[in-house]
Amino acid sequence: MQTPYSTLNRLNIAKAQLSSCITVRLSRYVTRITRRKGSRSFFSKFR
């Protein structure tokens, strides 16, 4: 028997794992771009 709380908790864990994975990939992608173009030009775009 599964209580609704356990399924909700499992969903939250899955969301957390997904978000962490996305952030890691994003950070790697950003670092890759900054290495190519130079960090100064990259950050000046966001300011």
Short mmCIF file of N, CA and C in Angstrom, two decimals:
data_model
loop_
_atom_site.label_atom_id
_atom_site.label_comp_id
_atom_site.label_asym_id
_atom_site.label_seq_id
_atom_site.Cartn_x
_atom_site.Cartn_y
_atom_site.Cartn_z
N MET A 1 0.84 -1.21 0.00
CA MET A 1 0.00 0.00 0.00
C MET A 1 0.87 1.26 0.00
N GLN A 2 0.59 2.16 -0.91
CA GLN A 2 1.32 3.43 -0.96
C GLN A 2 0.42 4.56 -0.49
N THR A 3 0.90 5.33 0.44
CA THR A 3 0.16 6.51 0.86
C THR A 3 0.43 7.65 -0.11
N PRO A 4 -0.50 8.58 -0.28
CA PRO A 4 -0.27 9.71 -1.20
C PRO A 4 0.97 10.51 -0.82
N TYR A 5 1.29 10.51 0.49
CA TYR A 5 2.47 11.27 0.92
C TYR A 5 3.74 10.66 0.36
N SER A 6 3.83 9.34 0.36
CA SER A 6 5.05 8.68 -0.12
C SER A 6 5.26 8.95 -1.61
N THR A 7 4.18 8.89 -2.38
CA THR A 7 4.29 9.15 -3.82
C THR A 7 4.68 10.61 -4.06
N LEU A 8 4.12 11.53 -3.26
CA LEU A 8 4.45 12.94 -3.40
C LEU A 8 5.91 13.16 -3.04
N ASN A 9 6.37 12.48 -1.99
CA ASN A 9 7.77 12.61 -1.58
C ASN A 9 8.68 12.10 -2.68
N ARG A 10 8.29 10.99 -3.30
CA ARG A 10 9.10 10.42 -4.38
C ARG A 10 9.17 11.40 -5.56
N LEU A 11 8.05 12.06 -5.84
CA LEU A 11 8.01 13.06 -6.91
C LEU A 11 8.95 14.22 -6.60
N ASN A 12 8.94 14.67 -5.35
CA ASN A 12 9.82 15.77 -4.96
C ASN A 12 11.28 15.39 -5.12
N ILE A 13 11.61 14.15 -4.75
CA ILE A 13 13.00 13.67 -4.89
C ILE A 13 13.39 13.65 -6.36
N ALA A 14 12.48 13.17 -7.21
CA ALA A 14 12.76 13.12 -8.64
C ALA A 14 12.97 14.53 -9.19
N LYS A 15 12.13 15.47 -8.74
CA LYS A 15 12.28 16.86 -9.18
C LYS A 15 13.63 17.42 -8.77
N ALA A 16 14.03 17.14 -7.53
CA ALA A 16 15.30 17.65 -7.02
C ALA A 16 16.46 17.10 -7.85
N GLN A 17 16.42 15.79 -8.13
CA GLN A 17 17.49 15.18 -8.92
C GLN A 17 17.53 15.79 -10.31
N LEU A 18 16.37 15.99 -10.91
CA LEU A 18 16.30 16.55 -12.26
C LEU A 18 16.87 17.97 -12.29
N SER A 19 16.45 18.78 -11.31
CA SER A 19 16.91 20.17 -11.28
C SER A 19 18.41 20.23 -11.08
N SER A 20 18.95 19.36 -10.20
CA SER A 20 20.39 19.37 -9.96
C SER A 20 21.14 18.97 -11.23
N CYS A 21 20.61 17.97 -11.93
CA CYS A 21 21.24 17.52 -13.17
C CYS A 21 21.25 18.66 -14.19
N ILE A 22 20.13 19.36 -14.29
CA ILE A 22 20.02 20.47 -15.25
C ILE A 22 21.01 21.57 -14.91
N THR A 23 21.12 21.90 -13.61
CA THR A 23 22.02 22.97 -13.20
C THR A 23 23.46 22.60 -13.49
N VAL A 24 23.80 21.33 -13.27
CA VAL A 24 25.17 20.87 -13.53
C VAL A 24 25.48 20.99 -15.02
N ARG A 25 24.55 20.55 -15.85
CA ARG A 25 24.78 20.62 -17.30
C ARG A 25 24.89 22.07 -17.76
N LEU A 26 24.02 22.92 -17.19
CA LEU A 26 24.06 24.35 -17.55
C LEU A 26 25.39 24.97 -17.17
N SER A 27 25.87 24.65 -15.95
CA SER A 27 27.13 25.24 -15.50
C SER A 27 28.28 24.77 -16.39
N ARG A 28 28.27 23.48 -16.76
CA ARG A 28 29.33 22.97 -17.66
C ARG A 28 29.27 23.67 -19.00
N TYR A 29 28.05 23.87 -19.52
CA TYR A 29 27.87 24.54 -20.80
C TYR A 29 28.39 25.97 -20.73
N VAL A 30 28.06 26.65 -19.63
CA VAL A 30 28.50 28.03 -19.45
C VAL A 30 30.02 28.11 -19.37
N THR A 31 30.62 27.20 -18.62
CA THR A 31 32.08 27.23 -18.48
C THR A 31 32.74 26.96 -19.83
N ARG A 32 32.13 26.09 -20.62
CA ARG A 32 32.67 25.78 -21.95
C ARG A 32 32.66 27.03 -22.82
N ILE A 33 31.53 27.77 -22.77
CA ILE A 33 31.41 29.01 -23.56
C ILE A 33 32.41 30.04 -23.09
N THR A 34 32.53 30.18 -21.75
CA THR A 34 33.42 31.21 -21.21
C THR A 34 34.87 30.91 -21.60
N ARG A 35 35.22 29.63 -21.65
CA ARG A 35 36.60 29.28 -22.04
C ARG A 35 36.86 29.68 -23.49
N ARG A 36 35.86 29.52 -24.35
CA ARG A 36 36.06 29.84 -25.76
C ARG A 36 36.13 31.35 -25.98
N LYS A 37 35.12 32.05 -25.49
CA LYS A 37 34.99 33.48 -25.81
C LYS A 37 35.70 34.39 -24.82
N GLY A 38 36.02 33.87 -23.64
CA GLY A 38 36.58 34.74 -22.61
C GLY A 38 35.49 35.15 -21.64
N SER A 39 35.78 35.08 -20.36
CA SER A 39 34.75 35.30 -19.34
C SER A 39 34.26 36.74 -19.34
N ARG A 40 35.13 37.70 -19.64
CA ARG A 40 34.73 39.11 -19.55
C ARG A 40 33.62 39.43 -20.54
N SER A 41 33.79 39.02 -21.79
CA SER A 41 32.79 39.33 -22.81
C SER A 41 31.47 38.61 -22.49
N PHE A 42 31.59 37.40 -21.93
CA PHE A 42 30.39 36.62 -21.62
C PHE A 42 29.58 37.29 -20.51
N PHE A 43 30.27 37.73 -19.46
CA PHE A 43 29.56 38.31 -18.33
C PHE A 43 29.05 39.72 -18.64
N SER A 44 29.72 40.42 -19.54
CA SER A 44 29.29 41.77 -19.89
C SER A 44 27.93 41.72 -20.58
N LYS A 45 27.63 40.62 -21.27
CA LYS A 45 26.34 40.49 -21.93
C LYS A 45 25.20 40.44 -20.91
N PHE A 46 25.46 39.78 -19.77
CA PHE A 46 24.39 39.59 -18.79
C PHE A 46 24.18 40.82 -17.92
N ARG A 47 25.18 41.71 -17.83
CA ARG A 47 25.04 42.87 -16.95
C ARG A 47 24.14 43.94 -17.55
#
